[in-house]
CSV table of C-alpha atoms in Angstrom, one decimal:
chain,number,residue,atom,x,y,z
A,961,UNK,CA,0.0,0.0,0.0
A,962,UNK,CA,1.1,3.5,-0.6
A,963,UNK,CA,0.6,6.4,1.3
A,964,UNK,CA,0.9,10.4,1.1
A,965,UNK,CA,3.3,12.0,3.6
A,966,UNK,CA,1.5,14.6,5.4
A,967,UNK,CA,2.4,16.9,8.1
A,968,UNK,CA,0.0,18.3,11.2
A,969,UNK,CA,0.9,21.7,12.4
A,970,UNK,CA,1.4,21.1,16.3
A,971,UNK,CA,0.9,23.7,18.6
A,972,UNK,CA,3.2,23.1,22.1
A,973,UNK,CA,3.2,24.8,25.0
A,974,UNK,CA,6.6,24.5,26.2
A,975,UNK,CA,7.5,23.7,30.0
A,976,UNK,CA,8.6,26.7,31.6
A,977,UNK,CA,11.1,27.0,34.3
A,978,UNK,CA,9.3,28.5,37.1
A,979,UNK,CA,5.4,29.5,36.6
A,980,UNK,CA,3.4,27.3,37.2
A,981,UNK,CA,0.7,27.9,34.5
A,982,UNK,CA,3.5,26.8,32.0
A,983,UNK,CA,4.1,23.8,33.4
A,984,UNK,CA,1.7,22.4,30.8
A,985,UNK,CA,2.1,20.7,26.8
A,986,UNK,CA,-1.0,20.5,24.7
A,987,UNK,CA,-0.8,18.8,21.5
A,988,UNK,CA,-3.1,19.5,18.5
A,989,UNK,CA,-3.8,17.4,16.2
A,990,UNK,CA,-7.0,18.9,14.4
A,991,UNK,CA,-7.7,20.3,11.6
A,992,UNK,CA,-5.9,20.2,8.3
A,993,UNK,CA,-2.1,19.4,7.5
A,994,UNK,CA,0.5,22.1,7.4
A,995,UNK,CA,1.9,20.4,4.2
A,996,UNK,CA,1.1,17.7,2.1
A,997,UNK,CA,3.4,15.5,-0.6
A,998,UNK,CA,1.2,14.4,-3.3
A,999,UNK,CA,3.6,11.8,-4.3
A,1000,UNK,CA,2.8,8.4,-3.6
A,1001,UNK,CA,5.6,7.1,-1.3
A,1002,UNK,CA,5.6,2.9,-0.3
A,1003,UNK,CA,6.9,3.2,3.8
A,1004,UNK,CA,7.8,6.2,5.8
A,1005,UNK,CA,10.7,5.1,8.6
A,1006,UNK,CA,12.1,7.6,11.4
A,1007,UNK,CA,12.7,10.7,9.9
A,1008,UNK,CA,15.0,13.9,10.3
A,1009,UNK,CA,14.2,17.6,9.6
A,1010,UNK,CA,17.4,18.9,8.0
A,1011,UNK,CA,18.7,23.1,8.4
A,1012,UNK,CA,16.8,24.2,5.1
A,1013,UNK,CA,13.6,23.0,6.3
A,1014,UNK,CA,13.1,19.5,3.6
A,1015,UNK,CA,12.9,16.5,5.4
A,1016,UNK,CA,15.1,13.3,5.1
A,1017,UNK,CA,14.0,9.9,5.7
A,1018,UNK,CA,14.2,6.1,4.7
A,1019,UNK,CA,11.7,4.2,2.6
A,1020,UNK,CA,12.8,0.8,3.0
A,1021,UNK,CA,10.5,-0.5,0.9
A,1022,UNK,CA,11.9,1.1,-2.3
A,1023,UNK,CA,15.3,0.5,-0.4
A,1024,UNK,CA,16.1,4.8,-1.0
A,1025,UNK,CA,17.0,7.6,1.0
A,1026,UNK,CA,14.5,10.3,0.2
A,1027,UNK,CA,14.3,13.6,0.7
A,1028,UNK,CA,10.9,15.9,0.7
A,1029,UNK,CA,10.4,19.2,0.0
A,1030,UNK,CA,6.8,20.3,1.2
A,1031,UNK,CA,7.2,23.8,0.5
A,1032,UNK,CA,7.4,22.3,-3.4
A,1033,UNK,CA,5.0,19.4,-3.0
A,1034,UNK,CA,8.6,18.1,-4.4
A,1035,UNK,CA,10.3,14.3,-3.1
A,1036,UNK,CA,13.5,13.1,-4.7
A,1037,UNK,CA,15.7,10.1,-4.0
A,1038,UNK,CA,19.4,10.9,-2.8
A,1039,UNK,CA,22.4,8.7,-4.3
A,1040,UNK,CA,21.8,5.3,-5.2
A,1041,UNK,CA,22.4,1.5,-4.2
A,1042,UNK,CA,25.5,0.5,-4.6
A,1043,UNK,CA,28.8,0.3,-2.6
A,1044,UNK,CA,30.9,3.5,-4.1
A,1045,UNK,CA,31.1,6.7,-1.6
A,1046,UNK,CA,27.7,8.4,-0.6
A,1047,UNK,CA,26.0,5.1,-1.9
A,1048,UNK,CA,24.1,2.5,0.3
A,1049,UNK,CA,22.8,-1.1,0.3
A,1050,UNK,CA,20.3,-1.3,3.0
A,1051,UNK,CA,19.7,2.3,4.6
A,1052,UNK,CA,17.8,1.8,8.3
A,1053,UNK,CA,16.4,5.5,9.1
A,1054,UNK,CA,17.6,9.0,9.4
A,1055,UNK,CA,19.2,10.3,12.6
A,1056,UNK,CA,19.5,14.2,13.1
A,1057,UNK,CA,23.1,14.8,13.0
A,1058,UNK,CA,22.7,17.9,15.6
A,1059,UNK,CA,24.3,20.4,13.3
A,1060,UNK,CA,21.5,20.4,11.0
A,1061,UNK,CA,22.6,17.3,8.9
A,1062,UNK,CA,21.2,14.0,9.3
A,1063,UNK,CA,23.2,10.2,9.4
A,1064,UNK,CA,21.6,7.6,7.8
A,1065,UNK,CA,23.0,4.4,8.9
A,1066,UNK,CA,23.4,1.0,6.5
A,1067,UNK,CA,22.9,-2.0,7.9
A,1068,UNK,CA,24.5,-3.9,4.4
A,1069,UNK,CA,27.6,-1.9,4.4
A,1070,UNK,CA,28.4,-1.3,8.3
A,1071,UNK,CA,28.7,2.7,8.1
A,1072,UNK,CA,26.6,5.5,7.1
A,1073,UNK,CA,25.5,7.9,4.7
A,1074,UNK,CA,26.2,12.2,5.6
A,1075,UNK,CA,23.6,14.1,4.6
A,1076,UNK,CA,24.2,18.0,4.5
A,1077,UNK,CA,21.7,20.7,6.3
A,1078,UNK,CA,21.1,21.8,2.4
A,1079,UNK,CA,20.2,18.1,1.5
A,1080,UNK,CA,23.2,16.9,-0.3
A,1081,UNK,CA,25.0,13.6,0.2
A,1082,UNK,CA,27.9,14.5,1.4
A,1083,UNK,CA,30.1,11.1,2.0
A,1084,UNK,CA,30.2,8.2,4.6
A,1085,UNK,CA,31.0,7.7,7.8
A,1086,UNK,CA,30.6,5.9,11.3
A,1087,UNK,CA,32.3,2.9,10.3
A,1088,UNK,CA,32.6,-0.5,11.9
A,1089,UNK,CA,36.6,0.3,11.9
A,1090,UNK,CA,36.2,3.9,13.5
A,1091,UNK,CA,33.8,3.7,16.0
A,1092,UNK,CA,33.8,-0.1,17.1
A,1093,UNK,CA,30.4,-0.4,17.1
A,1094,UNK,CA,27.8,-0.9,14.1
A,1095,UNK,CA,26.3,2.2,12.8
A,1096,UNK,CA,22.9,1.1,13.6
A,1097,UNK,CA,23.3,0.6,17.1
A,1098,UNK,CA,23.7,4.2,17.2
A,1099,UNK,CA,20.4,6.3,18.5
A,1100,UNK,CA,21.0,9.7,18.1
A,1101,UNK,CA,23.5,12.8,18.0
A,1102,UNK,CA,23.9,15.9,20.4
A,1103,UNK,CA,24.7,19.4,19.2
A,1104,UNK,CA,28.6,18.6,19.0
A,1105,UNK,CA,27.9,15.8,16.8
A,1106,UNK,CA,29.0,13.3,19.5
A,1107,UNK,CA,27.0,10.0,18.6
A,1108,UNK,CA,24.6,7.8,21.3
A,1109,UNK,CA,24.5,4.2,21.4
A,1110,UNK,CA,24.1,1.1,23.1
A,1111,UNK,CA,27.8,-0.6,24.2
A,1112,UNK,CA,28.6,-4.1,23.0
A,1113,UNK,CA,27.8,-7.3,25.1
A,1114,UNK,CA,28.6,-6.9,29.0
A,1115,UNK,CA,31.6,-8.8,30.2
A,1116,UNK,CA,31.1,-12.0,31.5
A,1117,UNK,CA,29.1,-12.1,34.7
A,1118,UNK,CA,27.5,-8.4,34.4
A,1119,UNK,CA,23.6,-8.0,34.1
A,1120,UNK,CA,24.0,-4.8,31.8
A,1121,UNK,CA,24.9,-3.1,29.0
A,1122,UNK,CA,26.6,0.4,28.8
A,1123,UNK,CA,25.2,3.5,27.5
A,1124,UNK,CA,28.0,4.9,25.2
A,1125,UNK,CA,28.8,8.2,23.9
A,1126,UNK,CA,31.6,8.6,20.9
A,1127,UNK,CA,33.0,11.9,20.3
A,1128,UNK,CA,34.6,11.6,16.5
A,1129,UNK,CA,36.3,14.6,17.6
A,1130,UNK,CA,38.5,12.7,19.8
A,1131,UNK,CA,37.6,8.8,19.0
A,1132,UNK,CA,36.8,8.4,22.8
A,1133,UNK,CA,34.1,6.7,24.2
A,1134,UNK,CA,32.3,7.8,27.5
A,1135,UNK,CA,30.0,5.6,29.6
A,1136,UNK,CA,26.5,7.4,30.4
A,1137,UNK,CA,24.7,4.9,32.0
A,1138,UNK,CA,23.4,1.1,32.4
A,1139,UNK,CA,20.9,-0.6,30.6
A,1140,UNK,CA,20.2,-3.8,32.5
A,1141,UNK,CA,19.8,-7.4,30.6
A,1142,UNK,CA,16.0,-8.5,31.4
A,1143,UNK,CA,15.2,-12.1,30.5
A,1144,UNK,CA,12.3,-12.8,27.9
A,1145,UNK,CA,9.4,-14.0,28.9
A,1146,UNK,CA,8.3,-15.6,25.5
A,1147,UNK,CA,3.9,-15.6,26.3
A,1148,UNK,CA,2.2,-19.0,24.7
A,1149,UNK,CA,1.4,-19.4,21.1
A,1150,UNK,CA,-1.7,-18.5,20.2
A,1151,UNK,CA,-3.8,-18.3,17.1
A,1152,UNK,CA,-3.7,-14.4,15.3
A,1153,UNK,CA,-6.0,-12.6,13.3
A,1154,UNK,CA,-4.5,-14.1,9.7
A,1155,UNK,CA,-4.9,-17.2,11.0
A,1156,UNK,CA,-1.2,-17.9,11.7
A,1157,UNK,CA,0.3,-19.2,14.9
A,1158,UNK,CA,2.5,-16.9,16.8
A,1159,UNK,CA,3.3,-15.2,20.4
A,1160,UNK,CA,4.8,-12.2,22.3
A,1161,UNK,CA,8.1,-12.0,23.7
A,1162,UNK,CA,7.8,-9.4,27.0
A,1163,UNK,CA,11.5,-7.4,27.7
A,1164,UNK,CA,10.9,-4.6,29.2
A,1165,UNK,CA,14.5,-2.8,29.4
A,1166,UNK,CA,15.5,-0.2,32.1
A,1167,UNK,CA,18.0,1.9,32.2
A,1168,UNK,CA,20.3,2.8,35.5
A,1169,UNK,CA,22.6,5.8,36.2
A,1170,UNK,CA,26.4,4.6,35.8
A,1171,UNK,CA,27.8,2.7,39.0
Protein backbone atom coordinates (compact mmCIF):
# COMPACT_ATOMS: atom_id res chain seq x y z
CA UNK A 1 0.00 0.00 0.00
CA UNK A 2 1.08 3.53 -0.55
CA UNK A 3 0.61 6.42 1.33
CA UNK A 4 0.94 10.37 1.13
CA UNK A 5 3.26 11.96 3.58
CA UNK A 6 1.54 14.64 5.38
CA UNK A 7 2.42 16.95 8.09
CA UNK A 8 -0.02 18.31 11.17
CA UNK A 9 0.88 21.70 12.42
CA UNK A 10 1.44 21.08 16.28
CA UNK A 11 0.93 23.74 18.62
CA UNK A 12 3.24 23.14 22.12
CA UNK A 13 3.19 24.84 24.98
CA UNK A 14 6.59 24.54 26.23
CA UNK A 15 7.47 23.67 29.98
CA UNK A 16 8.65 26.73 31.64
CA UNK A 17 11.07 27.02 34.29
CA UNK A 18 9.32 28.51 37.09
CA UNK A 19 5.44 29.54 36.56
CA UNK A 20 3.40 27.34 37.24
CA UNK A 21 0.68 27.90 34.50
CA UNK A 22 3.47 26.83 31.99
CA UNK A 23 4.15 23.81 33.44
CA UNK A 24 1.73 22.43 30.76
CA UNK A 25 2.06 20.67 26.82
CA UNK A 26 -0.96 20.54 24.70
CA UNK A 27 -0.76 18.79 21.49
CA UNK A 28 -3.13 19.49 18.54
CA UNK A 29 -3.78 17.37 16.25
CA UNK A 30 -7.00 18.88 14.42
CA UNK A 31 -7.69 20.34 11.61
CA UNK A 32 -5.87 20.25 8.28
CA UNK A 33 -2.10 19.42 7.49
CA UNK A 34 0.47 22.14 7.38
CA UNK A 35 1.89 20.38 4.21
CA UNK A 36 1.07 17.69 2.13
CA UNK A 37 3.36 15.53 -0.62
CA UNK A 38 1.22 14.39 -3.26
CA UNK A 39 3.58 11.77 -4.27
CA UNK A 40 2.81 8.43 -3.56
CA UNK A 41 5.55 7.08 -1.28
CA UNK A 42 5.64 2.92 -0.30
CA UNK A 43 6.91 3.22 3.83
CA UNK A 44 7.80 6.17 5.82
CA UNK A 45 10.71 5.06 8.58
CA UNK A 46 12.15 7.56 11.38
CA UNK A 47 12.74 10.65 9.93
CA UNK A 48 15.04 13.85 10.34
CA UNK A 49 14.16 17.65 9.64
CA UNK A 50 17.37 18.88 8.05
CA UNK A 51 18.70 23.09 8.42
CA UNK A 52 16.77 24.15 5.09
CA UNK A 53 13.59 22.96 6.29
CA UNK A 54 13.11 19.53 3.58
CA UNK A 55 12.91 16.52 5.39
CA UNK A 56 15.06 13.30 5.13
CA UNK A 57 14.03 9.85 5.66
CA UNK A 58 14.21 6.14 4.73
CA UNK A 59 11.75 4.19 2.62
CA UNK A 60 12.84 0.78 3.01
CA UNK A 61 10.54 -0.51 0.85
CA UNK A 62 11.85 1.11 -2.34
CA UNK A 63 15.30 0.48 -0.39
CA UNK A 64 16.07 4.82 -0.98
CA UNK A 65 17.01 7.62 1.02
CA UNK A 66 14.49 10.29 0.19
CA UNK A 67 14.26 13.63 0.74
CA UNK A 68 10.93 15.86 0.73
CA UNK A 69 10.39 19.21 0.01
CA UNK A 70 6.82 20.29 1.16
CA UNK A 71 7.23 23.80 0.55
CA UNK A 72 7.37 22.32 -3.39
CA UNK A 73 4.97 19.40 -2.99
CA UNK A 74 8.63 18.10 -4.40
CA UNK A 75 10.27 14.27 -3.08
CA UNK A 76 13.49 13.10 -4.71
CA UNK A 77 15.69 10.14 -4.00
CA UNK A 78 19.39 10.93 -2.76
CA UNK A 79 22.38 8.72 -4.30
CA UNK A 80 21.84 5.27 -5.21
CA UNK A 81 22.37 1.51 -4.19
CA UNK A 82 25.53 0.47 -4.56
CA UNK A 83 28.80 0.28 -2.59
CA UNK A 84 30.95 3.48 -4.05
CA UNK A 85 31.13 6.66 -1.57
CA UNK A 86 27.72 8.40 -0.59
CA UNK A 87 25.97 5.09 -1.87
CA UNK A 88 24.08 2.55 0.27
CA UNK A 89 22.78 -1.06 0.29
CA UNK A 90 20.31 -1.28 2.99
CA UNK A 91 19.66 2.34 4.60
CA UNK A 92 17.76 1.82 8.30
CA UNK A 93 16.37 5.53 9.12
CA UNK A 94 17.57 9.02 9.37
CA UNK A 95 19.19 10.29 12.56
CA UNK A 96 19.49 14.21 13.14
CA UNK A 97 23.05 14.81 13.05
CA UNK A 98 22.67 17.91 15.55
CA UNK A 99 24.29 20.35 13.29
CA UNK A 100 21.48 20.41 11.00
CA UNK A 101 22.57 17.33 8.94
CA UNK A 102 21.17 13.97 9.27
CA UNK A 103 23.16 10.16 9.43
CA UNK A 104 21.61 7.58 7.76
CA UNK A 105 22.99 4.40 8.94
CA UNK A 106 23.41 0.98 6.50
CA UNK A 107 22.91 -2.01 7.87
CA UNK A 108 24.51 -3.94 4.39
CA UNK A 109 27.61 -1.91 4.41
CA UNK A 110 28.41 -1.27 8.29
CA UNK A 111 28.74 2.70 8.08
CA UNK A 112 26.59 5.45 7.14
CA UNK A 113 25.50 7.88 4.72
CA UNK A 114 26.17 12.18 5.61
CA UNK A 115 23.62 14.07 4.62
CA UNK A 116 24.23 17.97 4.54
CA UNK A 117 21.75 20.67 6.32
CA UNK A 118 21.07 21.82 2.37
CA UNK A 119 20.22 18.07 1.50
CA UNK A 120 23.21 16.91 -0.33
CA UNK A 121 24.97 13.56 0.17
CA UNK A 122 27.92 14.48 1.43
CA UNK A 123 30.11 11.12 2.00
CA UNK A 124 30.21 8.18 4.59
CA UNK A 125 31.03 7.74 7.76
CA UNK A 126 30.63 5.91 11.27
CA UNK A 127 32.26 2.91 10.25
CA UNK A 128 32.63 -0.48 11.88
CA UNK A 129 36.61 0.31 11.90
CA UNK A 130 36.25 3.87 13.54
CA UNK A 131 33.76 3.74 16.02
CA UNK A 132 33.78 -0.08 17.07
CA UNK A 133 30.45 -0.40 17.07
CA UNK A 134 27.83 -0.88 14.06
CA UNK A 135 26.27 2.17 12.79
CA UNK A 136 22.87 1.09 13.61
CA UNK A 137 23.33 0.63 17.13
CA UNK A 138 23.66 4.20 17.19
CA UNK A 139 20.37 6.32 18.46
CA UNK A 140 20.99 9.72 18.12
CA UNK A 141 23.47 12.78 18.04
CA UNK A 142 23.93 15.90 20.41
CA UNK A 143 24.71 19.43 19.21
CA UNK A 144 28.61 18.64 19.04
CA UNK A 145 27.86 15.80 16.80
CA UNK A 146 28.98 13.27 19.49
CA UNK A 147 26.97 10.00 18.61
CA UNK A 148 24.60 7.78 21.34
CA UNK A 149 24.53 4.16 21.40
CA UNK A 150 24.09 1.09 23.12
CA UNK A 151 27.82 -0.63 24.19
CA UNK A 152 28.57 -4.07 23.05
CA UNK A 153 27.80 -7.31 25.10
CA UNK A 154 28.56 -6.94 28.96
CA UNK A 155 31.58 -8.79 30.18
CA UNK A 156 31.10 -11.97 31.49
CA UNK A 157 29.06 -12.08 34.75
CA UNK A 158 27.50 -8.42 34.43
CA UNK A 159 23.64 -8.00 34.08
CA UNK A 160 24.01 -4.82 31.82
CA UNK A 161 24.89 -3.09 28.98
CA UNK A 162 26.60 0.39 28.80
CA UNK A 163 25.16 3.50 27.50
CA UNK A 164 28.00 4.89 25.19
CA UNK A 165 28.78 8.19 23.88
CA UNK A 166 31.65 8.64 20.91
CA UNK A 167 33.01 11.86 20.29
CA UNK A 168 34.56 11.59 16.52
CA UNK A 169 36.27 14.58 17.60
CA UNK A 170 38.48 12.71 19.83
CA UNK A 171 37.62 8.77 19.01
CA UNK A 172 36.82 8.42 22.77
CA UNK A 173 34.08 6.68 24.20
CA UNK A 174 32.34 7.79 27.50
CA UNK A 175 29.95 5.60 29.63
CA UNK A 176 26.46 7.37 30.38
CA UNK A 177 24.72 4.93 31.98
CA UNK A 178 23.38 1.09 32.38
CA UNK A 179 20.92 -0.64 30.56
CA UNK A 180 20.22 -3.84 32.54
CA UNK A 181 19.76 -7.39 30.56
CA UNK A 182 16.03 -8.46 31.43
CA UNK A 183 15.18 -12.12 30.45
CA UNK A 184 12.30 -12.75 27.95
CA UNK A 185 9.42 -14.00 28.93
CA UNK A 186 8.28 -15.61 25.47
CA UNK A 187 3.93 -15.57 26.30
CA UNK A 188 2.19 -18.99 24.74
CA UNK A 189 1.39 -19.44 21.11
CA UNK A 190 -1.70 -18.53 20.19
CA UNK A 191 -3.84 -18.31 17.11
CA UNK A 192 -3.65 -14.38 15.26
CA UNK A 193 -6.01 -12.62 13.29
CA UNK A 194 -4.52 -14.08 9.73
CA UNK A 195 -4.92 -17.24 10.97
CA UNK A 196 -1.16 -17.94 11.72
CA UNK A 197 0.27 -19.24 14.89
CA UNK A 198 2.50 -16.86 16.78
CA UNK A 199 3.29 -15.20 20.35
CA UNK A 200 4.82 -12.25 22.27
CA UNK A 201 8.12 -11.95 23.72
CA UNK A 202 7.77 -9.36 27.02
CA UNK A 203 11.52 -7.37 27.71
CA UNK A 204 10.91 -4.58 29.22
CA UNK A 205 14.54 -2.80 29.40
CA UNK A 206 15.51 -0.19 32.11
CA UNK A 207 18.03 1.93 32.19
CA UNK A 208 20.26 2.76 35.50
CA UNK A 209 22.65 5.78 36.18
CA UNK A 210 26.35 4.62 35.76
CA UNK A 211 27.80 2.72 38.96
Amino acid sequence: MRTTCQVITLGLTLIGATPAAAQVRTIDLTGRPAATISTPISSVSRGAELANGKFVFVDEREVAIQLADFSADALRALSRTGGGPGEYRRPMEALADGKGGAVVPDGALGRAVLISGGGEVVGTGFDLQTTGVIPGMIRGFDPQGRAYRRGRAAAAGRDSLPIERWDPATKTVAVLAWQQLVRVQPTPMRKLPDGRMGGEIVAAPELFPMR
